[in-house]
Amino acid sequence: MAQLLGSWRRHGSRQGAADLAAGVRLLVLDGRLPAGTGLPPEREVAAALDVSRTMVAAAWERLRADGLVVSRRGAGSWTALPRDTRRGEYDDSLDGLRPVIDLARAVPSSVAGVAEVAEAALPRLATELRGHGYYEQGLPELRERIAARYTERGLPTSADEILVTNGAHHGLALALRLLVGPGDRVLVEQPTYPNAIEAVRAAHALPVPVAMTDDGWDLDAVEATLRQAAPRLAYLIVDFQNPTGHQLTESARARLGAALRRARTPVVVDETQVELDLRAEPVPLPPLGAFAGDLVLATGSAGKSHWGGLRIGWVRASAELVDRLLAARRGLDLGTPVFEQLVLAELLGAPPAPLRERRATLAAQRDVLVDAVRAECPDWSFLVPDGGLSLWCRLPGPVSTRISAVAQNFGVRVVPGSFFAVHGGLERWLRLPYVRPAEELVEAVRRLSQAAASVAETRAPTAGDGLIPVT
Ligand SMILES: Cc1ncc(COP(=O)(O)O)c(C=O)c1O
């Protein structure tokens, strides 16, 4: 802990306990000191940091008050995450009046009309109640509708090539369960969706990152990694990548498909953002499955197109792979709730007006965020994405974790660039989703610029500050 803390004392500061508490707070919030880590006795911490035991006790007291340290007599102390951070709730407020603005999640609220569709689905539910309700592969009419959308997008698909899941993330977990064993390598983009990194690790596999460039995918590097690292699986988000917003061009899809076929590497293609093309005239591109055939397991979801709370997603794969996924699923769960499937089947069968409205709202919110960042944080840079849910901002220095930690005090919740990396880093990057209403985005950016200014005022630790040299 002493090493992680580095030079925790602010230059010239006389508030040792406050500085120590702030240092530990940062380590806990950015995950370097994971929640549940046991803390050594105060006198040992005092000796390691060469401070008084009273100072450590005072710092621990502050952390206890913030919910970042829990102590129990006889059992010692350990780190913890405060309840609101852990559950991502945003019912807390900055000063008792202004709510904290949550830009940590890149998830929009529901499209219009879901409640009405749910009500209209009740008679169908009454019919279903007479049966057992276990559709292990998913409700046939929902699978038909999902398959029809793939056919429309240029990849002829039948209902037996669809497995309905409890969200796209469930689909990835099932694919990992089926295709990957302990120690296997899984190629991922860097940056990528943080929960995907978690899922790979939970499968005891090793994520192998391939860096994205400012222009998108470095296919030379992807091809070299497929050859040299021989990954058992790849995980890619080729449509409005989370967090960068890039979309793989049609010719690049053909090249990537050929590379995957040469290496015979199966790939999970995360299509959760594919319906979020924000151009005035959306440019539909053929799914990667059109270029890499049966090697592709596409995961999709109603989470971004309709509502995440439905918790419905799907996998599109060959019928043979779907059967194997089904077999792998039986050790885990036995199907997706029927009512939500009925609702989504209705939503997918209805005219796409709510989705068109969603795209227009997101495009307007993106433009407001772009203008706000350009006005308030002129030294941040980004590409304006054609789709997806966030701006991926390059900061003027390696301060992403510090800004996101300090931003809490200014009433904004953001996640630092390091969350999107396999081994940390990406400290010059910050993801800003545009899923909140315009006025909230403007206020959030105003608060973030204040947080960034306060970070710029405090000197970052340097090697001369007493960090222990490592050779
Ligand atoms: C890229 C990506 N994949 C998967 C998911 C999870 O999807 P679902 O909610 O359908 O499990 C998300 C949600 O934020 C996402 O951004």
Short mmCIF file of C-alpha atoms and ligand atoms in Angstrom, two decimals:
data_model
loop_
_atom_site.label_atom_id
_atom_site.label_comp_id
_atom_site.label_asym_id
_atom_site.label_seq_id
_atom_site.Cartn_x
_atom_site.Cartn_y
_atom_site.Cartn_z
CA MET A 1 0.00 0.00 0.00
CA ALA A 2 2.86 2.36 0.78
CA GLN A 3 4.19 1.84 -2.72
CA LEU A 4 0.80 2.37 -4.34
CA LEU A 5 0.29 5.52 -2.33
CA GLY A 6 3.54 7.02 -3.61
CA SER A 7 3.82 10.67 -2.66
CA TRP A 8 0.44 11.00 -1.02
CA ARG A 9 1.19 14.18 0.91
CA ARG A 10 0.28 17.32 -1.03
CA HIS A 11 3.17 19.68 -1.55
CA GLY A 12 3.50 21.95 1.48
CA SER A 13 0.28 20.61 3.03
CA ARG A 14 -0.21 20.52 6.80
CA GLN A 15 -3.26 18.31 6.59
CA GLY A 16 -1.58 14.92 6.72
CA ALA A 17 -4.68 12.90 7.69
CA ALA A 18 -6.79 14.49 4.94
CA ASP A 19 -4.06 13.88 2.35
CA LEU A 20 -3.60 10.27 3.43
CA ALA A 21 -7.35 9.67 3.32
CA ALA A 22 -7.51 11.24 -0.18
CA GLY A 23 -4.68 8.99 -1.38
CA VAL A 24 -6.33 5.82 -0.13
CA ARG A 25 -9.70 6.98 -1.45
CA LEU A 26 -8.26 7.28 -4.96
CA LEU A 27 -6.72 3.80 -4.75
CA VAL A 28 -10.02 2.27 -3.68
CA LEU A 29 -12.15 4.13 -6.23
CA ASP A 30 -9.95 3.29 -9.20
CA GLY A 31 -9.68 -0.36 -8.15
CA ARG A 32 -5.96 -0.56 -7.33
CA LEU A 33 -6.91 -1.38 -3.74
CA PRO A 34 -9.98 -3.56 -4.42
CA ALA A 35 -12.91 -3.49 -2.02
CA GLY A 36 -12.46 -6.10 0.69
CA THR A 37 -8.67 -5.68 0.94
CA GLY A 38 -7.59 -6.13 4.55
CA LEU A 39 -5.70 -3.16 6.00
CA PRO A 40 -2.70 -3.69 8.24
CA PRO A 41 -2.89 -2.48 11.87
CA GLU A 42 -2.62 1.30 12.20
CA ARG A 43 0.78 1.14 13.89
CA GLU A 44 2.23 -0.84 10.93
CA VAL A 45 0.81 1.65 8.43
CA ALA A 46 2.25 4.48 10.53
CA ALA A 47 5.67 2.82 10.54
CA ALA A 48 5.60 2.12 6.77
CA LEU A 49 4.62 5.69 5.95
CA ASP A 50 6.80 7.22 8.66
CA VAL A 51 3.93 9.18 10.23
CA SER A 52 2.28 9.14 13.63
CA ARG A 53 -0.31 6.54 14.53
CA THR A 54 -2.71 9.37 15.38
CA MET A 55 -2.52 10.60 11.79
CA VAL A 56 -3.36 7.15 10.43
CA ALA A 57 -6.24 6.80 12.89
CA ALA A 58 -7.62 10.17 11.80
CA ALA A 59 -7.31 9.25 8.11
CA TRP A 60 -9.07 5.91 8.72
CA GLU A 61 -11.82 7.75 10.58
CA ARG A 62 -12.43 9.96 7.53
CA LEU A 63 -12.50 6.93 5.24
CA ARG A 64 -14.93 5.15 7.57
CA ALA A 65 -17.23 8.19 7.44
CA ASP A 66 -17.17 8.00 3.58
CA GLY A 67 -17.88 4.25 3.64
CA LEU A 68 -14.48 3.47 2.09
CA VAL A 69 -13.17 1.60 5.13
CA VAL A 70 -15.07 -0.75 7.40
CA SER A 71 -13.73 -1.77 10.81
CA ARG A 72 -14.95 -4.39 13.23
CA ARG A 73 -13.53 -4.89 16.69
CA GLY A 74 -11.38 -8.00 16.76
CA ALA A 75 -11.58 -8.50 12.96
CA GLY A 76 -9.60 -5.43 11.83
CA SER A 77 -10.30 -3.03 8.97
CA TRP A 78 -10.75 -3.50 5.26
CA THR A 79 -11.53 -1.38 2.21
CA ALA A 80 -15.09 -1.05 0.92
CA LEU A 81 -17.03 0.79 -1.74
CA PRO A 82 -19.68 3.20 -0.55
CA ARG A 83 -23.13 1.90 -1.28
CA ASP A 84 -23.98 4.47 -3.97
CA THR A 85 -20.77 3.79 -5.96
CA ARG A 86 -21.23 0.04 -5.74
CA ARG A 87 -24.77 0.03 -7.01
CA GLY A 88 -24.45 2.92 -9.44
CA GLU A 89 -27.48 4.62 -7.97
CA TYR A 90 -27.81 8.32 -8.62
CA ASP A 91 -30.18 9.33 -5.87
CA ASP A 92 -27.42 11.13 -3.97
CA SER A 93 -26.89 14.84 -4.28
CA LEU A 94 -24.03 17.25 -4.44
CA ASP A 95 -25.19 19.71 -1.81
CA GLY A 96 -28.57 18.41 -0.70
CA LEU A 97 -30.18 20.09 -3.73
CA ARG A 98 -28.44 19.39 -7.01
CA PRO A 99 -28.35 15.70 -7.95
CA VAL A 100 -25.09 14.05 -8.94
CA ILE A 101 -25.08 13.55 -12.72
CA ASP A 102 -24.29 10.00 -13.73
CA LEU A 103 -22.11 9.78 -16.82
CA ALA A 104 -20.60 6.49 -15.69
CA ARG A 105 -23.10 4.37 -17.58
CA ALA A 106 -23.50 4.67 -21.33
CA VAL A 107 -27.09 3.43 -21.28
CA PRO A 108 -30.15 5.43 -22.34
CA SER A 109 -33.53 5.18 -20.66
CA SER A 110 -36.40 3.37 -22.39
CA VAL A 111 -37.81 4.32 -25.80
CA ALA A 112 -41.39 5.59 -25.75
CA GLY A 113 -44.29 3.15 -25.70
CA VAL A 114 -42.82 0.16 -23.83
CA ALA A 115 -45.42 0.35 -21.04
CA GLU A 116 -48.26 0.40 -23.59
CA VAL A 117 -46.82 -2.59 -25.44
CA ALA A 118 -46.42 -4.44 -22.14
CA GLU A 119 -50.08 -3.84 -21.38
CA ALA A 120 -51.12 -5.00 -24.84
CA ALA A 121 -49.08 -8.21 -24.33
CA LEU A 122 -51.09 -9.26 -21.24
CA PRO A 123 -53.68 -11.35 -23.16
CA ARG A 124 -50.79 -13.26 -24.80
CA LEU A 125 -49.35 -13.84 -21.35
CA ALA A 126 -52.67 -15.36 -20.26
CA THR A 127 -52.32 -17.94 -23.05
CA GLU A 128 -48.69 -18.65 -22.16
CA LEU A 129 -49.59 -19.20 -18.51
CA ARG A 130 -51.24 -22.48 -19.52
CA GLY A 131 -47.89 -23.88 -20.63
CA HIS A 132 -44.69 -24.58 -18.67
CA GLY A 133 -42.98 -21.37 -19.81
CA TYR A 134 -39.52 -22.89 -20.35
CA TYR A 135 -38.34 -21.82 -23.80
CA GLU A 136 -34.69 -22.74 -23.53
CA GLN A 137 -33.81 -21.33 -26.96
CA GLY A 138 -36.31 -18.49 -26.73
CA LEU A 139 -39.88 -17.78 -27.78
CA PRO A 140 -40.21 -18.86 -31.45
CA GLU A 141 -41.91 -15.66 -32.60
CA LEU A 142 -39.21 -13.51 -31.00
CA ARG A 143 -36.49 -15.60 -32.66
CA GLU A 144 -38.31 -15.18 -36.01
CA ARG A 145 -38.33 -11.40 -35.61
CA ILE A 146 -34.67 -11.21 -34.59
CA ALA A 147 -33.73 -13.48 -37.51
CA ALA A 148 -35.74 -11.31 -39.92
CA ARG A 149 -33.70 -8.25 -38.89
CA TYR A 150 -30.44 -10.08 -39.73
CA THR A 151 -31.86 -11.09 -43.12
CA GLU A 152 -32.80 -7.43 -43.70
CA ARG A 153 -29.23 -6.39 -42.83
CA GLY A 154 -27.80 -8.70 -45.50
CA LEU A 155 -27.22 -11.93 -43.59
CA PRO A 156 -29.99 -14.49 -44.32
CA THR A 157 -30.90 -16.00 -40.95
CA SER A 158 -33.48 -18.49 -39.68
CA ALA A 159 -35.03 -18.79 -36.22
CA ASP A 160 -32.92 -21.88 -35.40
CA GLU A 161 -29.80 -19.71 -35.72
CA ILE A 162 -30.96 -17.49 -32.86
CA LEU A 163 -30.62 -18.13 -29.12
CA VAL A 164 -32.45 -15.66 -26.89
CA THR A 165 -30.40 -14.71 -23.83
CA ASN A 166 -30.69 -12.53 -20.75
CA GLY A 167 -28.86 -9.63 -22.39
CA ALA A 168 -25.93 -9.52 -24.78
CA HIS A 169 -23.50 -9.91 -21.92
CA HIS A 170 -25.06 -13.28 -21.08
CA GLY A 171 -24.41 -14.26 -24.71
CA LEU A 172 -20.71 -13.44 -24.33
CA ALA A 173 -20.53 -15.38 -21.06
CA LEU A 174 -22.12 -18.42 -22.75
CA ALA A 175 -19.71 -18.21 -25.68
CA LEU A 176 -16.75 -18.07 -23.28
CA ARG A 177 -18.14 -21.00 -21.32
CA LEU A 178 -18.40 -23.07 -24.50
CA LEU A 179 -15.27 -22.07 -26.40
CA VAL A 180 -12.61 -20.99 -23.89
CA GLY A 181 -10.75 -22.81 -21.13
CA PRO A 182 -8.45 -21.66 -18.33
CA GLY A 183 -5.31 -19.98 -19.65
CA ASP A 184 -6.64 -19.54 -23.20
CA ARG A 185 -6.05 -16.20 -24.87
CA VAL A 186 -8.91 -14.00 -26.05
CA LEU A 187 -8.16 -11.15 -28.46
CA VAL A 188 -9.88 -7.89 -27.50
CA GLU A 189 -9.73 -4.33 -28.77
CA GLN A 190 -8.12 -1.78 -26.50
CA PRO A 191 -9.97 0.25 -25.36
CA THR A 192 -12.96 -2.05 -25.02
CA TYR A 193 -16.13 -2.60 -23.00
CA PRO A 194 -14.93 -3.13 -19.38
CA ASN A 195 -17.45 -5.85 -18.52
CA ALA A 196 -16.18 -7.90 -21.46
CA ILE A 197 -12.68 -7.84 -19.93
CA GLU A 198 -14.28 -8.98 -16.66
CA ALA A 199 -16.11 -11.81 -18.42
CA VAL A 200 -12.90 -13.04 -20.08
CA ARG A 201 -11.14 -12.99 -16.72
CA ALA A 202 -14.07 -14.74 -15.04
CA ALA A 203 -13.59 -17.55 -17.58
CA HIS A 204 -9.96 -17.77 -16.31
CA ALA A 205 -8.80 -16.73 -19.78
CA LEU A 206 -6.28 -14.04 -20.70
CA PRO A 207 -7.45 -10.97 -22.59
CA VAL A 208 -4.89 -10.03 -25.27
CA PRO A 209 -5.34 -6.39 -26.22
CA VAL A 210 -4.87 -4.96 -29.70
CA ALA A 211 -4.69 -1.18 -29.58
CA MET A 212 -7.19 0.87 -31.57
CA THR A 213 -5.70 3.81 -33.47
CA ASP A 214 -7.17 7.27 -33.92
CA ASP A 215 -8.67 5.99 -37.20
CA GLY A 216 -10.14 2.77 -35.80
CA TRP A 217 -8.79 -0.76 -36.16
CA ASP A 218 -5.16 -1.59 -36.89
CA LEU A 219 -5.83 -4.68 -39.00
CA ASP A 220 -2.10 -5.38 -39.44
CA ALA A 221 -1.88 -5.70 -35.65
CA VAL A 222 -5.05 -7.82 -35.49
CA GLU A 223 -3.65 -10.17 -38.15
CA ALA A 224 -0.27 -10.38 -36.39
CA THR A 225 -1.96 -11.14 -33.05
CA LEU A 226 -4.12 -13.84 -34.62
CA ARG A 227 -0.95 -15.44 -35.98
CA GLN A 228 1.40 -14.94 -33.05
CA ALA A 229 -0.84 -15.22 -29.98
CA ALA A 230 -3.13 -17.89 -31.50
CA PRO A 231 -6.10 -16.71 -29.44
CA ARG A 232 -8.85 -19.24 -28.84
CA LEU A 233 -11.47 -16.54 -29.40
CA ALA A 234 -11.74 -12.88 -30.42
CA TYR A 235 -14.21 -10.33 -29.05
CA LEU A 236 -14.85 -7.29 -31.24
CA ILE A 237 -17.36 -4.44 -31.40
CA VAL A 238 -17.30 -3.46 -35.07
CA ASP A 239 -20.34 -1.14 -35.04
CA PHE A 240 -19.90 2.12 -33.10
CA GLN A 241 -17.33 0.57 -30.83
CA ASN A 242 -17.69 1.17 -27.10
CA PRO A 243 -16.02 3.51 -26.14
CA THR A 244 -14.42 4.95 -29.33
CA GLY A 245 -17.53 5.09 -31.54
CA HIS A 246 -15.64 3.77 -34.62
CA GLN A 247 -17.35 1.61 -37.23
CA LEU A 248 -15.42 -0.92 -39.31
CA THR A 249 -15.78 -0.21 -43.06
CA GLU A 250 -17.12 -2.82 -45.47
CA SER A 251 -13.73 -3.48 -47.08
CA ALA A 252 -12.12 -3.80 -43.63
CA ARG A 253 -14.85 -6.30 -42.66
CA ALA A 254 -13.92 -8.38 -45.71
CA ARG A 255 -10.22 -8.26 -44.73
CA LEU A 256 -10.92 -9.09 -41.07
CA GLY A 257 -13.27 -11.92 -42.09
CA ALA A 258 -10.54 -13.41 -44.31
CA ALA A 259 -7.96 -13.13 -41.49
CA LEU A 260 -10.28 -14.87 -39.02
CA ARG A 261 -10.95 -17.64 -41.55
CA ARG A 262 -7.23 -18.14 -42.21
CA ALA A 263 -6.55 -18.40 -38.46
CA ARG A 264 -9.80 -20.35 -37.87
CA THR A 265 -10.45 -18.14 -34.85
CA PRO A 266 -14.08 -17.86 -33.75
CA VAL A 267 -15.18 -14.34 -32.91
CA VAL A 268 -17.88 -12.89 -30.70
CA VAL A 269 -19.07 -9.77 -32.52
CA ASP A 270 -20.84 -7.47 -30.09
CA GLU A 271 -23.64 -5.77 -32.04
CA THR A 272 -25.29 -4.01 -29.11
CA GLN A 273 -24.79 -0.56 -30.70
CA VAL A 274 -25.55 -1.49 -34.32
CA GLU A 275 -28.99 0.15 -34.36
CA LEU A 276 -27.55 3.43 -33.07
CA ASP A 277 -26.43 4.90 -36.40
CA LEU A 278 -26.93 8.61 -35.81
CA ARG A 279 -26.36 9.83 -39.38
CA ALA A 280 -29.28 11.58 -41.06
CA GLU A 281 -29.22 8.76 -43.61
CA PRO A 282 -28.00 5.62 -41.78
CA VAL A 283 -25.50 3.58 -43.82
CA PRO A 284 -26.22 -0.09 -43.06
CA LEU A 285 -23.16 -2.34 -43.46
CA PRO A 286 -23.32 -6.12 -43.80
CA PRO A 287 -22.75 -7.94 -40.47
CA LEU A 288 -19.31 -9.53 -40.02
CA GLY A 289 -21.05 -12.91 -40.32
CA ALA A 290 -21.37 -12.18 -44.06
CA PHE A 291 -17.53 -12.34 -44.29
CA ALA A 292 -16.47 -14.89 -41.67
CA GLY A 293 -19.42 -17.31 -41.86
CA ASP A 294 -19.80 -19.84 -39.07
CA LEU A 295 -16.84 -18.45 -37.11
CA VAL A 296 -19.03 -15.54 -36.02
CA LEU A 297 -21.20 -15.55 -32.93
CA ALA A 298 -22.99 -12.21 -32.99
CA THR A 299 -24.37 -10.94 -29.69
CA GLY A 300 -27.18 -8.42 -29.82
CA SER A 301 -29.51 -6.80 -27.36
CA ALA A 302 -32.66 -4.76 -26.87
CA GLY A 303 -30.73 -2.84 -24.19
CA LYS A 304 -29.68 0.12 -26.33
CA SER A 305 -32.39 0.00 -29.01
CA HIS A 306 -35.38 -0.30 -26.61
CA TRP A 307 -34.68 -0.71 -22.91
CA GLY A 308 -31.92 -2.37 -20.87
CA GLY A 309 -34.40 -3.31 -18.16
CA LEU A 310 -36.00 -5.89 -20.44
CA ARG A 311 -32.70 -7.79 -19.99
CA ILE A 312 -33.14 -9.49 -23.34
CA GLY A 313 -30.39 -10.17 -25.82
CA TRP A 314 -29.52 -12.88 -28.28
CA VAL A 315 -26.77 -14.81 -30.01
CA ARG A 316 -26.85 -15.32 -33.77
CA ALA A 317 -24.71 -18.32 -34.74
CA SER A 318 -24.88 -21.46 -36.89
CA ALA A 319 -27.66 -23.82 -35.85
CA GLU A 320 -25.00 -26.31 -34.76
CA LEU A 321 -23.30 -23.74 -32.52
CA VAL A 322 -26.66 -22.65 -31.13
CA ASP A 323 -27.30 -26.26 -30.08
CA ARG A 324 -23.91 -26.41 -28.36
CA LEU A 325 -24.55 -23.07 -26.64
CA LEU A 326 -27.88 -24.42 -25.45
CA ALA A 327 -26.16 -27.45 -23.96
CA ALA A 328 -23.60 -25.15 -22.27
CA ARG A 329 -26.43 -23.00 -20.95
CA ARG A 330 -28.14 -25.86 -19.14
CA GLY A 331 -25.52 -25.82 -16.41
CA LEU A 332 -26.26 -22.17 -15.78
CA ASP A 333 -29.89 -21.21 -16.39
CA LEU A 334 -32.93 -22.57 -18.19
CA GLY A 335 -34.25 -19.73 -20.25
CA THR A 336 -35.33 -16.10 -20.44
CA PRO A 337 -38.52 -14.72 -18.82
CA VAL A 338 -41.49 -15.19 -21.15
CA PHE A 339 -43.29 -11.92 -20.52
CA GLU A 340 -40.32 -9.77 -21.50
CA GLN A 341 -39.89 -11.87 -24.64
CA LEU A 342 -43.53 -11.28 -25.57
CA VAL A 343 -43.03 -7.55 -25.10
CA LEU A 344 -39.88 -7.44 -27.22
CA ALA A 345 -41.49 -9.56 -29.96
CA GLU A 346 -44.26 -6.94 -30.14
CA LEU A 347 -41.76 -4.06 -30.13
CA LEU A 348 -39.72 -5.61 -32.95
CA GLY A 349 -42.88 -6.27 -34.98
CA ALA A 350 -44.19 -2.71 -34.61
CA PRO A 351 -43.18 0.21 -36.90
CA PRO A 352 -39.69 1.47 -35.99
CA ALA A 353 -40.86 4.98 -35.00
CA PRO A 354 -39.58 4.83 -31.37
CA LEU A 355 -36.13 3.77 -32.57
CA ARG A 356 -36.05 6.62 -35.11
CA GLU A 357 -36.98 9.01 -32.32
CA ARG A 358 -34.22 7.54 -30.13
CA ARG A 359 -31.64 8.13 -32.84
CA ALA A 360 -32.76 11.74 -33.31
CA THR A 361 -32.62 12.39 -29.55
CA LEU A 362 -29.17 10.82 -29.21
CA ALA A 363 -27.84 12.77 -32.20
CA ALA A 364 -29.12 16.03 -30.68
CA GLN A 365 -27.63 15.17 -27.27
CA ARG A 366 -24.31 14.24 -28.90
CA ASP A 367 -24.19 17.63 -30.63
CA VAL A 368 -24.94 19.45 -27.36
CA LEU A 369 -22.16 17.51 -25.61
CA VAL A 370 -19.73 18.24 -28.45
CA ASP A 371 -20.44 21.99 -28.23
CA ALA A 372 -20.23 21.98 -24.42
CA VAL A 373 -16.86 20.18 -24.34
CA ARG A 374 -15.45 22.45 -27.05
CA ALA A 375 -16.56 25.52 -25.07
CA GLU A 376 -15.67 24.43 -21.50
CA CYS A 377 -12.71 22.08 -22.08
CA PRO A 378 -11.03 23.44 -25.23
CA ASP A 379 -7.87 21.38 -24.68
CA TRP A 380 -9.79 18.08 -24.81
CA SER A 381 -10.03 16.53 -28.26
CA PHE A 382 -12.25 13.87 -29.80
CA LEU A 383 -13.69 12.61 -33.05
CA VAL A 384 -17.43 13.15 -33.44
CA PRO A 385 -18.77 9.58 -33.75
CA ASP A 386 -21.34 8.65 -36.41
CA GLY A 387 -23.14 6.44 -33.90
CA GLY A 388 -23.11 4.80 -30.49
CA LEU A 389 -23.46 6.49 -27.16
CA SER A 390 -20.28 8.32 -26.16
CA LEU A 391 -17.44 10.70 -26.96
CA TRP A 392 -13.98 9.29 -26.33
CA CYS A 393 -12.03 12.34 -25.21
CA ARG A 394 -8.27 12.74 -25.29
CA LEU A 395 -7.13 14.78 -22.28
CA PRO A 396 -4.15 17.12 -22.27
CA GLY A 397 -2.32 14.96 -19.70
CA PRO A 398 -2.45 11.57 -17.93
CA VAL A 399 -5.13 12.69 -15.47
CA SER A 400 -8.19 10.57 -16.25
CA THR A 401 -8.29 8.70 -12.92
CA ARG A 402 -7.64 11.88 -10.98
CA ILE A 403 -10.37 13.77 -12.82
CA SER A 404 -12.89 10.96 -12.32
CA ALA A 405 -12.07 10.73 -8.59
CA VAL A 406 -12.30 14.49 -8.08
CA ALA A 407 -15.40 14.79 -10.31
CA GLN A 408 -17.43 13.05 -7.60
CA ASN A 409 -16.89 16.06 -5.36
CA PHE A 410 -18.12 18.33 -8.15
CA GLY A 411 -21.25 16.23 -8.67
CA VAL A 412 -20.45 14.14 -11.75
CA ARG A 413 -19.78 10.44 -11.98
CA VAL A 414 -17.49 9.32 -14.83
CA VAL A 415 -15.28 6.28 -15.28
CA PRO A 416 -11.60 6.77 -16.11
CA GLY A 417 -9.91 5.56 -19.29
CA SER A 418 -8.10 2.81 -17.38
CA PHE A 419 -11.40 0.90 -16.99
CA PHE A 420 -11.36 0.28 -20.75
CA ALA A 421 -7.85 -1.19 -20.74
CA VAL A 422 -6.66 -4.70 -19.97
CA HIS A 423 -3.70 -3.70 -17.83
CA GLY A 424 -4.65 -0.16 -16.79
CA GLY A 425 -3.23 2.90 -18.52
CA LEU A 426 -5.27 4.99 -21.00
CA GLU A 427 -4.87 7.77 -18.46
CA ARG A 428 -5.16 10.37 -21.22
CA TRP A 429 -8.67 9.26 -22.12
CA LEU A 430 -12.12 9.81 -20.67
CA ARG A 431 -15.45 8.45 -21.94
CA LEU A 432 -18.35 10.88 -21.93
CA PRO A 433 -21.71 9.28 -22.80
CA TYR A 434 -24.46 11.47 -24.25
CA VAL A 435 -27.35 9.47 -22.82
CA ARG A 436 -28.65 12.14 -20.42
CA PRO A 437 -30.90 15.10 -21.37
CA ALA A 438 -29.17 18.10 -22.98
CA GLU A 439 -29.34 20.42 -19.96
CA GLU A 440 -27.78 17.76 -17.71
CA LEU A 441 -24.96 17.25 -20.21
CA VAL A 442 -24.20 20.97 -20.27
CA GLU A 443 -24.14 21.11 -16.47
CA ALA A 444 -22.04 17.92 -16.27
CA VAL A 445 -19.40 19.37 -18.59
CA ARG A 446 -19.33 22.61 -16.58
CA ARG A 447 -18.68 20.57 -13.42
CA LEU A 448 -16.10 18.41 -15.18
CA SER A 449 -14.17 21.47 -16.34
CA GLN A 450 -14.06 22.62 -12.70
CA ALA A 451 -12.84 19.18 -11.64
CA ALA A 452 -10.17 19.25 -14.36
CA ALA A 453 -9.07 22.72 -13.26
CA SER A 454 -8.76 21.58 -9.65
CA VAL A 455 -6.68 18.57 -10.76
CA ALA A 456 -4.45 20.84 -12.84
CA GLU A 457 -3.82 22.97 -9.74
CA THR A 458 -2.55 20.03 -7.68
CA ARG A 459 0.81 18.76 -8.77
CA ALA A 460 0.95 15.15 -9.97
CA PRO A 461 3.47 12.96 -8.13
CA THR A 462 6.85 12.70 -9.83
CA ALA A 463 9.74 10.29 -9.38
CA GLY A 464 11.56 12.77 -7.17
CA ASP A 465 8.74 12.73 -4.63
CA GLY A 466 10.06 9.76 -2.73
CA LEU A 467 8.59 6.96 -4.85
CA ILE A 468 10.56 3.79 -4.38
CA PRO A 469 12.67 3.20 -7.48
CA VAL A 470 12.08 -0.21 -9.04
CA THR A 471 14.67 -1.82 -11.29
C1 LIG B 1 -20.54 -2.93 -25.88
C2 LIG B 1 -21.56 -3.50 -24.93
N1 LIG B 1 -21.78 -4.82 -24.91
C3 LIG B 1 -22.68 -5.37 -24.07
C4 LIG B 1 -23.41 -4.60 -23.21
C5 LIG B 1 -24.38 -5.27 -22.28
O1 LIG B 1 -25.55 -5.53 -22.96
P1 LIG B 1 -26.80 -6.16 -22.21
O2 LIG B 1 -27.35 -5.12 -21.31
O3 LIG B 1 -27.73 -6.53 -23.31
O4 LIG B 1 -26.32 -7.36 -21.47
C6 LIG B 1 -23.22 -3.23 -23.18
C7 LIG B 1 -23.98 -2.40 -22.22
O5 LIG B 1 -23.63 -1.34 -21.86
C8 LIG B 1 -22.27 -2.67 -24.06
O6 LIG B 1 -22.03 -1.34 -24.08
#
